[in-house]
PDB file of C-alpha atoms in Angstrom:
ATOM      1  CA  UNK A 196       0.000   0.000   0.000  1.00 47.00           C
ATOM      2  CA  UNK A 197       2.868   2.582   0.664  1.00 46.00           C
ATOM      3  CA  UNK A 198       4.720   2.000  -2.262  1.00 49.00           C
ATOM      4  CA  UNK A 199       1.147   2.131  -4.795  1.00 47.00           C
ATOM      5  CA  UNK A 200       0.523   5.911  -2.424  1.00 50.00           C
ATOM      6  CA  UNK A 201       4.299   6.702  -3.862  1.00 50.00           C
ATOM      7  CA  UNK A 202       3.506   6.409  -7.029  1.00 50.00           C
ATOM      8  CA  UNK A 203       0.639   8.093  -7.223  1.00 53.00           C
ATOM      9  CA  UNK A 204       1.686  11.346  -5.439  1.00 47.00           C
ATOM     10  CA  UNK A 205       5.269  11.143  -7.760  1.00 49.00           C
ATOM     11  CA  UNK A 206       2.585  10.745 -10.892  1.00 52.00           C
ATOM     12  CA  UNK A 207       1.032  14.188  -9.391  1.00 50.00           C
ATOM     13  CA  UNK A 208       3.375  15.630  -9.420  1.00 49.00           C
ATOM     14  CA  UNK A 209       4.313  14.858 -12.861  1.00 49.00           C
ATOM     15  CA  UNK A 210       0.920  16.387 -13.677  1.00 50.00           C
ATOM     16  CA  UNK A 211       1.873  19.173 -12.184  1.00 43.00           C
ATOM     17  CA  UNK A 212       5.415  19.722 -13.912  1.00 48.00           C
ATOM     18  CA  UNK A 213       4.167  19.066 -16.817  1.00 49.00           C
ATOM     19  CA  UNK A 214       1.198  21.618 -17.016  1.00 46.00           C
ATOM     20  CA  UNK A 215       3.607  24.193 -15.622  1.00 44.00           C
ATOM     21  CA  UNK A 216       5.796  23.881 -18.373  1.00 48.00           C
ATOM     22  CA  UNK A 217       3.114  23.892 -21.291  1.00 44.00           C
ATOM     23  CA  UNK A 218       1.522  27.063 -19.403  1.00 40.00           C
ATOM     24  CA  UNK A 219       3.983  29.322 -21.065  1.00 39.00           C
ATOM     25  CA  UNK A 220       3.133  27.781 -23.895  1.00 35.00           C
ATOM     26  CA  UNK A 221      -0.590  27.842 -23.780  1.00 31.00           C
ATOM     27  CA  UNK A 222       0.336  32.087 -23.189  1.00 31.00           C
ATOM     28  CA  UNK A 223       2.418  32.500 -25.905  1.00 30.00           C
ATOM     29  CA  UNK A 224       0.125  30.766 -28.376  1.00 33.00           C
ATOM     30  CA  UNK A 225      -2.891  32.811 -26.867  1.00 34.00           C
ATOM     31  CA  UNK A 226      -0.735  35.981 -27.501  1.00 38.00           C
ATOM     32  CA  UNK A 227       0.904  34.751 -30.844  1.00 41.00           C
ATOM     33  CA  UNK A 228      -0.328  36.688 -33.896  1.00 44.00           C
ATOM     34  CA  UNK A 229      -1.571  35.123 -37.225  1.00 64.00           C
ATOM     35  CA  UNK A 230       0.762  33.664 -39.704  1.00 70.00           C
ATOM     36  CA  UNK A 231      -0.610  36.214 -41.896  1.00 73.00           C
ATOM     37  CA  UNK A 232      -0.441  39.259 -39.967  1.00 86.00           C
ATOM     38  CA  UNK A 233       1.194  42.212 -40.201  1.00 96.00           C
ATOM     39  CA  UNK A 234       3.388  43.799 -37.496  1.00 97.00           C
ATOM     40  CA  UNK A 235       4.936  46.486 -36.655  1.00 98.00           C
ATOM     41  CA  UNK A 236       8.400  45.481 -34.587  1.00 97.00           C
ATOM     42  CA  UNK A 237       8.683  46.673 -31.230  1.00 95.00           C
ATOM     43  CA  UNK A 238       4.547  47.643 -31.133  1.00 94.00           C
ATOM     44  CA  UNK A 239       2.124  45.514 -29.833  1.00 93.00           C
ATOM     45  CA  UNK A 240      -0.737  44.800 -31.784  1.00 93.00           C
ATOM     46  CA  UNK A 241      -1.183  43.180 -35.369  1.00 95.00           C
ATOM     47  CA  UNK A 242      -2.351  44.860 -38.778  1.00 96.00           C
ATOM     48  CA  UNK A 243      -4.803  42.186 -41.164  1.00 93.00           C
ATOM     49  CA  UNK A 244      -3.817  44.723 -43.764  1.00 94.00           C
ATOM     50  CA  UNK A 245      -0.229  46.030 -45.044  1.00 96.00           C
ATOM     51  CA  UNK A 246      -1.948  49.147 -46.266  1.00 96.00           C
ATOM     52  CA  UNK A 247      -2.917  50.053 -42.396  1.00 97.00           C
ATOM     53  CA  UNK A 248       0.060  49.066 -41.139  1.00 97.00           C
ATOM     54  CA  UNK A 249       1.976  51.181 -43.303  1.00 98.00           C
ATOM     55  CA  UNK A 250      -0.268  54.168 -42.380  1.00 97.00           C
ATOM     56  CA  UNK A 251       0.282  54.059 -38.323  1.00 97.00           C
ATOM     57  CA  UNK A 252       4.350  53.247 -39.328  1.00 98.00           C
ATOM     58  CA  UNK A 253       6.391  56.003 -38.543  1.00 98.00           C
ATOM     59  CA  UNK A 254       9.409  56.686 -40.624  1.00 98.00           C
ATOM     60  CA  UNK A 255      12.460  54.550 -39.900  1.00 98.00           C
ATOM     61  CA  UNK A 256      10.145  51.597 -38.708  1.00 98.00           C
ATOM     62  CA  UNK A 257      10.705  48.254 -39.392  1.00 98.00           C
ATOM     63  CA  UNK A 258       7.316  46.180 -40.634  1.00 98.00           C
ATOM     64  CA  UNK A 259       6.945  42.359 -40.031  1.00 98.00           C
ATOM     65  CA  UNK A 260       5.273  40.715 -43.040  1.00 97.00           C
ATOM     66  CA  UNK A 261       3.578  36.643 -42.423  1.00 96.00           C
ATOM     67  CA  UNK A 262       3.274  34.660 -45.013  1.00 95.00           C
ATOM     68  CA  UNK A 263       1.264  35.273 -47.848  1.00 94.00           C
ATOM     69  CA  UNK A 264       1.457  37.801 -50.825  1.00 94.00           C
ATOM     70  CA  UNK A 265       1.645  41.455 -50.676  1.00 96.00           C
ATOM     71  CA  UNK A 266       1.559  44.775 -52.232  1.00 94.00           C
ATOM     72  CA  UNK A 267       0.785  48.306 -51.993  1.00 96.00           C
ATOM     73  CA  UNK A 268       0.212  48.572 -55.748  1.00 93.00           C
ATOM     74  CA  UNK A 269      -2.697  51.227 -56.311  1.00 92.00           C
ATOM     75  CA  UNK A 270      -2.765  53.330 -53.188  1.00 95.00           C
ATOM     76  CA  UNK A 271      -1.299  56.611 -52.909  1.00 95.00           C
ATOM     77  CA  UNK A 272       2.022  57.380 -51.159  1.00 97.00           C
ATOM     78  CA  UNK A 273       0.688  60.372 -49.614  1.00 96.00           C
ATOM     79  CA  UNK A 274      -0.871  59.055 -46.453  1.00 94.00           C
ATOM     80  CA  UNK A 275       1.018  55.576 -46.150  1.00 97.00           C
ATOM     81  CA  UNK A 276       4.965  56.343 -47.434  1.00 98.00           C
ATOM     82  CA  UNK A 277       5.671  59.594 -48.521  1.00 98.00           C
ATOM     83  CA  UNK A 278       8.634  61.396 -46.898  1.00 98.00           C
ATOM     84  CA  UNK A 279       9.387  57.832 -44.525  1.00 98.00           C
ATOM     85  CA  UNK A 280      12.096  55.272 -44.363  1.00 98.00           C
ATOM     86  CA  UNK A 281      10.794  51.931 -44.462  1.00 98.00           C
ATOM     87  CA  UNK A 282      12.043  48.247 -44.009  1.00 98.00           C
ATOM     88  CA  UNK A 283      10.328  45.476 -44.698  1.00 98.00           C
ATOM     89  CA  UNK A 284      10.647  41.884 -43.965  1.00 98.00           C
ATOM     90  CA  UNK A 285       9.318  38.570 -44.650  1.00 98.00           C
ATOM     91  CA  UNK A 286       9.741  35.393 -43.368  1.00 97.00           C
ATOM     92  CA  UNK A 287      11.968  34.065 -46.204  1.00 97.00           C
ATOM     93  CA  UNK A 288      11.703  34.015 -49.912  1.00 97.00           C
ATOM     94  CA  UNK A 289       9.802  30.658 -50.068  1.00 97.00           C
ATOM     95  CA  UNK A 290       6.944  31.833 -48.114  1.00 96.00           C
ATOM     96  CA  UNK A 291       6.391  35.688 -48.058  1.00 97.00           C
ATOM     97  CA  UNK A 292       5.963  37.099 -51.774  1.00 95.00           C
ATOM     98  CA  UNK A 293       5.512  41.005 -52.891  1.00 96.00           C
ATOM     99  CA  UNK A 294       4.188  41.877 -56.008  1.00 93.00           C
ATOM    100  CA  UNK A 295       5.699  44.694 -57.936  1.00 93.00           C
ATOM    101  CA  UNK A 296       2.958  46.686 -59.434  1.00 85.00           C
ATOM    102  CA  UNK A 297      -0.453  45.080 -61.303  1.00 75.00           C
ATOM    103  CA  UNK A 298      -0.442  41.396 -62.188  1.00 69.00           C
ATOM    104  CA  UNK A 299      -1.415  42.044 -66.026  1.00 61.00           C
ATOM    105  CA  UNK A 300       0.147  44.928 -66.941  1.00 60.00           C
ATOM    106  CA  UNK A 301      -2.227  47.427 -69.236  1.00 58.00           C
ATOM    107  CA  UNK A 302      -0.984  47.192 -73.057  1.00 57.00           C
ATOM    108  CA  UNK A 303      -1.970  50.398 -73.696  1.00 60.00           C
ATOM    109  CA  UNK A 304       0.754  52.022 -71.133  1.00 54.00           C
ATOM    110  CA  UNK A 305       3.320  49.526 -72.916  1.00 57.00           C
ATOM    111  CA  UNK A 306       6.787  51.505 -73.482  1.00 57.00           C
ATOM    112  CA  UNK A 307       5.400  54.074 -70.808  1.00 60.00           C
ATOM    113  CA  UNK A 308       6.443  54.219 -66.787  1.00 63.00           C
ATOM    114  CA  UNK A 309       2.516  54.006 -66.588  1.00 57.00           C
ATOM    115  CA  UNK A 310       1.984  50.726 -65.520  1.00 70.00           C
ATOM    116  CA  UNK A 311       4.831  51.105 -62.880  1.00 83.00           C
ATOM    117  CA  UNK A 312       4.443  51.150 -58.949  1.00 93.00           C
ATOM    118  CA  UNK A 313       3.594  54.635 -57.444  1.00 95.00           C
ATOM    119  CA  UNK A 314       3.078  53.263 -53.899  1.00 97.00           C
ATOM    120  CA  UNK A 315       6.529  54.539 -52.964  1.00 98.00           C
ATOM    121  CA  UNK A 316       6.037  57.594 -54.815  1.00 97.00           C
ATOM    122  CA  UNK A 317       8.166  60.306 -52.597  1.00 98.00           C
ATOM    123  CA  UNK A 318       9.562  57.267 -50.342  1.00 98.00           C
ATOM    124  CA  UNK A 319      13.036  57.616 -48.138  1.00 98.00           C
ATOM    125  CA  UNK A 320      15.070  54.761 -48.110  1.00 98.00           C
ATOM    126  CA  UNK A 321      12.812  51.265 -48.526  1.00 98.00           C
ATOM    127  CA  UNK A 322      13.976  48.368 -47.697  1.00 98.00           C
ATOM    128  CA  UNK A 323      12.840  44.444 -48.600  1.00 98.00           C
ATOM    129  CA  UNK A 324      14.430  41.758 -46.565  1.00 98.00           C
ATOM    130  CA  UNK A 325      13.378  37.846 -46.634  1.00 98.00           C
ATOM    131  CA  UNK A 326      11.322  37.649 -49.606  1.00 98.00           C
ATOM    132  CA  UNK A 327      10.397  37.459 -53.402  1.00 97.00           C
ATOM    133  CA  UNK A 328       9.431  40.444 -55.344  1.00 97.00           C
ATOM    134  CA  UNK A 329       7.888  39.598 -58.603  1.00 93.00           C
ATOM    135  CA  UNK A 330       7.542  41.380 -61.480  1.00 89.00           C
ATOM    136  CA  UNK A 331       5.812  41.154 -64.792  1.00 74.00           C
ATOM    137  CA  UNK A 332       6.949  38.490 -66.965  1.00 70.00           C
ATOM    138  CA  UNK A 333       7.268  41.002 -69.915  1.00 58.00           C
ATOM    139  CA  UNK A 334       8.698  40.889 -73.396  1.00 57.00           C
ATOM    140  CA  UNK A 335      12.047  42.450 -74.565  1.00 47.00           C
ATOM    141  CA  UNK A 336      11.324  45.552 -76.523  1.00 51.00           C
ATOM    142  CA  UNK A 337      10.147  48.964 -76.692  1.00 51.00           C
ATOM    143  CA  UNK A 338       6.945  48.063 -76.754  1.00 57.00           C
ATOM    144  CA  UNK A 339       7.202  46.147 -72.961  1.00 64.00           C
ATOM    145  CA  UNK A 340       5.514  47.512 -70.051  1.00 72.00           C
ATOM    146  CA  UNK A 341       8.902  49.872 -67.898  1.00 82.00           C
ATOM    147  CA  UNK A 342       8.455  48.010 -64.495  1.00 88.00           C
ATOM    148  CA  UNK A 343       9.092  49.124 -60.854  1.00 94.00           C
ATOM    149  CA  UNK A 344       9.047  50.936 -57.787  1.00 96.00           C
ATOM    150  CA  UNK A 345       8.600  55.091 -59.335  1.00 95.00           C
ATOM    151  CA  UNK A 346      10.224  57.727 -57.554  1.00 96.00           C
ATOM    152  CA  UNK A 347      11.622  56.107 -54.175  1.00 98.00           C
ATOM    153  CA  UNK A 348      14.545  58.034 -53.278  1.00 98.00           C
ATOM    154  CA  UNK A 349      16.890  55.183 -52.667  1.00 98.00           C
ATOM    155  CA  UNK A 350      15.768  51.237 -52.286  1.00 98.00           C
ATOM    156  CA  UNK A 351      17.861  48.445 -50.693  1.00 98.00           C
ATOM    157  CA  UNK A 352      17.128  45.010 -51.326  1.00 98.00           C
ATOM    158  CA  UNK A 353      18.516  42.123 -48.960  1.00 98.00           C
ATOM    159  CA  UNK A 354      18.183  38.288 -49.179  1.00 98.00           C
ATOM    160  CA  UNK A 355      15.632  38.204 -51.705  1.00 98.00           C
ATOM    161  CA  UNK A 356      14.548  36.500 -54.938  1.00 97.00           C
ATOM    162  CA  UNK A 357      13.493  38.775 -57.736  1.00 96.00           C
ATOM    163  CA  UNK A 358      11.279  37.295 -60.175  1.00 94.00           C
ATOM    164  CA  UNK A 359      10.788  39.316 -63.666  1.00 89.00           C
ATOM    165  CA  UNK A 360      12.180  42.311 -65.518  1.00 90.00           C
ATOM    166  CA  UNK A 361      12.112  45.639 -63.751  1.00 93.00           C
ATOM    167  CA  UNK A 362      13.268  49.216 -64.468  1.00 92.00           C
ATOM    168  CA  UNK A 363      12.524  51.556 -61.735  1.00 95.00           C
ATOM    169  CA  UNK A 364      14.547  51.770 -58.615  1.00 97.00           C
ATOM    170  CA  UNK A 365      15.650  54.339 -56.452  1.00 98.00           C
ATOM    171  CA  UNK A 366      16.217  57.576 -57.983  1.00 97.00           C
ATOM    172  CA  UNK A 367      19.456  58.334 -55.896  1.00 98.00           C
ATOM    173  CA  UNK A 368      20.640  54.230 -54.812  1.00 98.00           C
ATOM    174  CA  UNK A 369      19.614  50.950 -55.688  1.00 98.00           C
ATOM    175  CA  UNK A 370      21.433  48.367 -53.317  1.00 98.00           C
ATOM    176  CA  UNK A 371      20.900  44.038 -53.731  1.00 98.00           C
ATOM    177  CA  UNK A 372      22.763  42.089 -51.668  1.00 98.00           C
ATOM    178  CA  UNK A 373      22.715  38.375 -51.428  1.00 98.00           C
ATOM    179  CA  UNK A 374      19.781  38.471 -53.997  1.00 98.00           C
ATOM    180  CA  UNK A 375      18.864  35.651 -56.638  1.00 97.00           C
ATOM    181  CA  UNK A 376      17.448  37.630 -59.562  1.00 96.00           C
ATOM    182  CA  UNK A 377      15.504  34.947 -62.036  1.00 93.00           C
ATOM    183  CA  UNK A 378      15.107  36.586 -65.512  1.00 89.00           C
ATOM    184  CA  UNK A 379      12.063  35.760 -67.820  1.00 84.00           C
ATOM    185  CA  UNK A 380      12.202  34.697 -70.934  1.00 81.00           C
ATOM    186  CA  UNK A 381      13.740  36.882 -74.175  1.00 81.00           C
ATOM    187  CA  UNK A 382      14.368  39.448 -71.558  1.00 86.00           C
ATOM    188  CA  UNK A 383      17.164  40.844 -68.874  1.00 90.00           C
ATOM    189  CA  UNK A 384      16.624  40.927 -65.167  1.00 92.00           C
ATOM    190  CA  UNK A 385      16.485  44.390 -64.991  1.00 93.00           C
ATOM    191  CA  UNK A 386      17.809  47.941 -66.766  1.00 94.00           C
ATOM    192  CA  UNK A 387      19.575  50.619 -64.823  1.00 95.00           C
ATOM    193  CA  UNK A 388      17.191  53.209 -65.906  1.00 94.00           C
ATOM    194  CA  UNK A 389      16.350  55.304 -62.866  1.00 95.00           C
ATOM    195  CA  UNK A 390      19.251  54.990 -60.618  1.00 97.00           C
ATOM    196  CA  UNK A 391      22.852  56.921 -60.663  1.00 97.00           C
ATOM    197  CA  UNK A 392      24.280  54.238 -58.243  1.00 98.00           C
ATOM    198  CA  UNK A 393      23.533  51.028 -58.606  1.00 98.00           C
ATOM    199  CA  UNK A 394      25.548  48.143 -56.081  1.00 98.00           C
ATOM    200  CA  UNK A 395      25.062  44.266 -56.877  1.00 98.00           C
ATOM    201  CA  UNK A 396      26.739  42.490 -53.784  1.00 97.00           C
ATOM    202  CA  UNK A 397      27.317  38.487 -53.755  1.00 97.00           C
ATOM    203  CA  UNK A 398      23.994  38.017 -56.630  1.00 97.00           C
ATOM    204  CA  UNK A 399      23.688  35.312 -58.404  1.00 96.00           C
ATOM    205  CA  UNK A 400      21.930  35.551 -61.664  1.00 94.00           C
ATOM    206  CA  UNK A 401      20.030  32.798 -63.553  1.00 92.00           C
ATOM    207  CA  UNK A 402      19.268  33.266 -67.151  1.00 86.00           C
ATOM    208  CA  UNK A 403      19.741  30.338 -68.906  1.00 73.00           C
ATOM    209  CA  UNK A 404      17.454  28.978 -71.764  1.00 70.00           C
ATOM    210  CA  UNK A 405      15.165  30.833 -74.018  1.00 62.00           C
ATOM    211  CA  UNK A 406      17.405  34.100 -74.631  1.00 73.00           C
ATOM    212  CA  UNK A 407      17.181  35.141 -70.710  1.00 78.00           C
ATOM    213  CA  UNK A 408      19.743  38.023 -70.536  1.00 86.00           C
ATOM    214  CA  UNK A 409      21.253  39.585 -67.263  1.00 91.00           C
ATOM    215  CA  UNK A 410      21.885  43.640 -66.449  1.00 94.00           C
ATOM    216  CA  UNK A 411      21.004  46.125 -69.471  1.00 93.00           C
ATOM    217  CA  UNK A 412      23.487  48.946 -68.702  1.00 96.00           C
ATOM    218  CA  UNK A 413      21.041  51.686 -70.570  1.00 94.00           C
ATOM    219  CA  UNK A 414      18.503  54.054 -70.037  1.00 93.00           C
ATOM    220  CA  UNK A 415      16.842  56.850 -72.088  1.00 90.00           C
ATOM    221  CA  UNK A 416      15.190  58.109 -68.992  1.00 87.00           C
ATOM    222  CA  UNK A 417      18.368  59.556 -67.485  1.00 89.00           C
ATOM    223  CA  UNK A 418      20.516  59.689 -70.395  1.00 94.00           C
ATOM    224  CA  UNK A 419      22.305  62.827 -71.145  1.00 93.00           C
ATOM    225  CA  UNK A 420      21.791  63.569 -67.970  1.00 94.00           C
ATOM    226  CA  UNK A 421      24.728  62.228 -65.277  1.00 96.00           C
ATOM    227  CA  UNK A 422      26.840  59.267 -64.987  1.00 97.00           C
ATOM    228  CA  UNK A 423      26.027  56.049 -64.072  1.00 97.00           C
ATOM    229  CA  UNK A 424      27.638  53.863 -61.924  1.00 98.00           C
ATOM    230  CA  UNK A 425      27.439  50.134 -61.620  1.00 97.00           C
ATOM    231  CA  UNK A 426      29.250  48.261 -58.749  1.00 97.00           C
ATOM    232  CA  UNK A 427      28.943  44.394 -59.888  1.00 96.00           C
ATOM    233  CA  UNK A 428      30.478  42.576 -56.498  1.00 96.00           C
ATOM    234  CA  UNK A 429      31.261  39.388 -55.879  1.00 96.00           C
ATOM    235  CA  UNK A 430      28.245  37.696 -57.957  1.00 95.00           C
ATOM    236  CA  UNK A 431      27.947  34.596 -59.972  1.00 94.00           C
ATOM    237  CA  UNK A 432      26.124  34.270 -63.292  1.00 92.00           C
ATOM    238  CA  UNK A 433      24.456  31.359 -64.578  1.00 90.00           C
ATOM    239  CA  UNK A 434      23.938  32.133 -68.669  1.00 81.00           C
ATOM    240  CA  UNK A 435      24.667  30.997 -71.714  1.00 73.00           C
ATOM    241  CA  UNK A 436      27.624  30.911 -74.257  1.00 70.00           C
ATOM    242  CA  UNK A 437      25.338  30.630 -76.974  1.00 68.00           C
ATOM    243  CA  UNK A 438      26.249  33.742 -79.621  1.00 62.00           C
ATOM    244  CA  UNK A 439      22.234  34.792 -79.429  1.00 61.00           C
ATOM    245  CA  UNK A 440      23.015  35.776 -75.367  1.00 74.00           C
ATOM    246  CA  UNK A 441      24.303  38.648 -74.010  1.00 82.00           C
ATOM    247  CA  UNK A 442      27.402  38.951 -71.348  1.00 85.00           C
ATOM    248  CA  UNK A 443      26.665  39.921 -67.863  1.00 88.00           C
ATOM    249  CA  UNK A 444      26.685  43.535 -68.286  1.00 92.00           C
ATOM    250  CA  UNK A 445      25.568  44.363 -71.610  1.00 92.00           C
ATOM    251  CA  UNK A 446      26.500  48.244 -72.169  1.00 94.00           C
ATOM    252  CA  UNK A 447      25.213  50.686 -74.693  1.00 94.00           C
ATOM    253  CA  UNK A 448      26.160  54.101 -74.178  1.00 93.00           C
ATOM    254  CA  UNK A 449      25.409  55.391 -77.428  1.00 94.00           C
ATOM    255  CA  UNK A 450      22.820  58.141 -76.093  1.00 95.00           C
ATOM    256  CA  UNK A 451      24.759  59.170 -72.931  1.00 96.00           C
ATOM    257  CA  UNK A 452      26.277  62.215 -74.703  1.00 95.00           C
ATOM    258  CA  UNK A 453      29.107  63.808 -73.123  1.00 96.00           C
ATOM    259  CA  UNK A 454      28.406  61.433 -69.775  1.00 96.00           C
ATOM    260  CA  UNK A 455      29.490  57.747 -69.081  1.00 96.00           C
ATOM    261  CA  UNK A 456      28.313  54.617 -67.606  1.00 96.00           C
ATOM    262  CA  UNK A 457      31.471  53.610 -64.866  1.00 97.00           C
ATOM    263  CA  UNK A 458      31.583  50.103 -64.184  1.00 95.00           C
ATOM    264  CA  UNK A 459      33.359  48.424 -61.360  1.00 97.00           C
ATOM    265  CA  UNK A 460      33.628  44.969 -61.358  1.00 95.00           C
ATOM    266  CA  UNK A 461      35.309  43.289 -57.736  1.00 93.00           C
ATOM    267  CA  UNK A 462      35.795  39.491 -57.857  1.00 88.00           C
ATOM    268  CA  UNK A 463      33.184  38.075 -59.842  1.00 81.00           C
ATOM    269  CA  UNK A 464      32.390  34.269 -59.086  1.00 80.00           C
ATOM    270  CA  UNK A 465      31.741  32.289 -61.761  1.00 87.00           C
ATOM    271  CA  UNK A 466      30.093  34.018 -64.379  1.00 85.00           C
ATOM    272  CA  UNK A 467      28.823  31.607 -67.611  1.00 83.00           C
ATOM    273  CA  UNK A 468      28.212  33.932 -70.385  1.00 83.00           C
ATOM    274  CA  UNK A 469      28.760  34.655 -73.839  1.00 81.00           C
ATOM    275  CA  UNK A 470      32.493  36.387 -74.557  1.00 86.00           C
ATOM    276  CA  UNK A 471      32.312  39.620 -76.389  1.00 84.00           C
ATOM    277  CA  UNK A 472      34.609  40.458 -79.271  1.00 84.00           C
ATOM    278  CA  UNK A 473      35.531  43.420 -78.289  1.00 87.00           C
ATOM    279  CA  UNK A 474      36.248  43.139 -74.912  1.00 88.00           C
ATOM    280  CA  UNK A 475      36.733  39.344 -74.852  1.00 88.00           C
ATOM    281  CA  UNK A 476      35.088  39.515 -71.455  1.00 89.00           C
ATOM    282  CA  UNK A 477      32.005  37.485 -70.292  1.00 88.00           C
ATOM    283  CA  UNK A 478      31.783  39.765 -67.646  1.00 88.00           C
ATOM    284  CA  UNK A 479      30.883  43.668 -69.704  1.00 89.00           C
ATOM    285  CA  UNK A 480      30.620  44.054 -73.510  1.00 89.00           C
ATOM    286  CA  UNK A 481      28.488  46.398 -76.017  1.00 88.00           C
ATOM    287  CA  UNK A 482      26.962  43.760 -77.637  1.00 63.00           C
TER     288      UNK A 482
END
């Protein structure tokens, strides 16, 4: 008999133990927003929409995204980013996805900055961590849809995947670091149209199959207007050697008048590409 009252008063207190320890538990989990939510780091509360939580953010705030897709594509900067610093991040590229202006871009704005993204419009510095921003899958041509984030003063883009071609970046910097850009078919990754600085830290690039291209060093938005600069750092470039590609950095300067595109190149990784005649680089050519 004294050895069966033992075990149940040791088997108590197991009970015991064991609902103190899942109490913290049971708290956080009663406390623990929706995978979808929006937050606003170091505030308590959660946002069900971006748009409001963009609205109470004040600038220099960092915004937690959950998983799901997002974008600001539609409403006006004046109330929700104008004038502010942002940063914004996800909860990995795999999971959290932002979408870079409309889905379908409108044909009729085609070769225009119309069907661009003016929800940054008058931005600080914005900044996308942890995610994928997609783009438009559009066409090479002059006839494609110019793709982007309009008028952000400078953009920084960390850990991310880029999906699609895109044009517009920030009007004074455009930063990507550790980013995997995946560029659509017949098409680059992206122009340096609207930037004077643009920075591409440890990328990696993949454009192989079906005339996928890399960095179109051109603009006719800025050109004639300043120099351009292009840091390419430390990235790695997965392309073709087949004579219809382009290398890495495909140049044309031909409209820059008395200004110039500089081009610094540090330590590129490997970089599979077609070799240009001129330069005999894979790296930069004016093909």
């Amino acid at each position: 008999m004294k050895q069966k009252s033992q075990n149940r008063f040791l088997a108590a207190l197991l009970a015991v133990a064991m609902m103190l320890q899942m109490l913290p538990m049971l708290a956080f989990a009663d406390d623990a927003p929706d995978a979808h939510a929006v937050k606003i780091d170091g505030k308590e509360g959660s946002y069900a929409k971006l748009e409001d939580a963009v609205r109470a953010a004040k600038s220099d705030d960092t915004i937690i995204l959950g998983e799901g897709n997002y974008t600001l594509y539609g409403i006006k900067s004046d109330d929700t980013t104008k004038g502010k610093n942002l940063t914004f991040v996800g909860q990995g590229p795999d999971v959290t996805a932002w979408n870079i202006g409309a889905e379908v871009p409108n044909p009729e704005y085609y070769g225009t900055e119309y069907n661009g993204d003016y929800s940054f419009d008058g931005a600080g510095k914005i900044t996308f961590k942890n995610m994928t921003l997609r783009s438009d899958d559009a066409n090479d041509g002059n006839d494609a849809p110019y793709l982007g984030f309009i008028r952000a003063d400078r953009t920084v883009v960390d850990n991310c995947v880029i999906n699609g071609r895109t044009h517009y970046w920030g009007y004074t910097s455009a930063v990507f670091t550790d980013t995997i850009f995946n560029t659509p078919e017949n098409d680059y990754a992206l122009w340096t149209y609207s930037s004077p600085t643009m920075e591409f830290d440890n990328c990696t690039f993949n454009t192989k199959g079906a005339k996928r291209k890399v960095i179109n060093v051109y603009t006719d938005f800025s050109a004639g207007k300043h120099d351009i600069t292009v840091n390419f750092n430390n990235c790695t470039v997965n392309s073709s050697t087949f004579f219809l590609y382009k290398q890495a950095l495909n140049i044309n300067d031909s409209n820059m008048g008395s200004y110039k595109y500089i081009i610094n190149i540090n330590d590129p990784q490997t970089v599979t590409a077609v070799r240009d005649t001129t330069t005999c680089s894979q790296v930069f050519g004016f093909g």
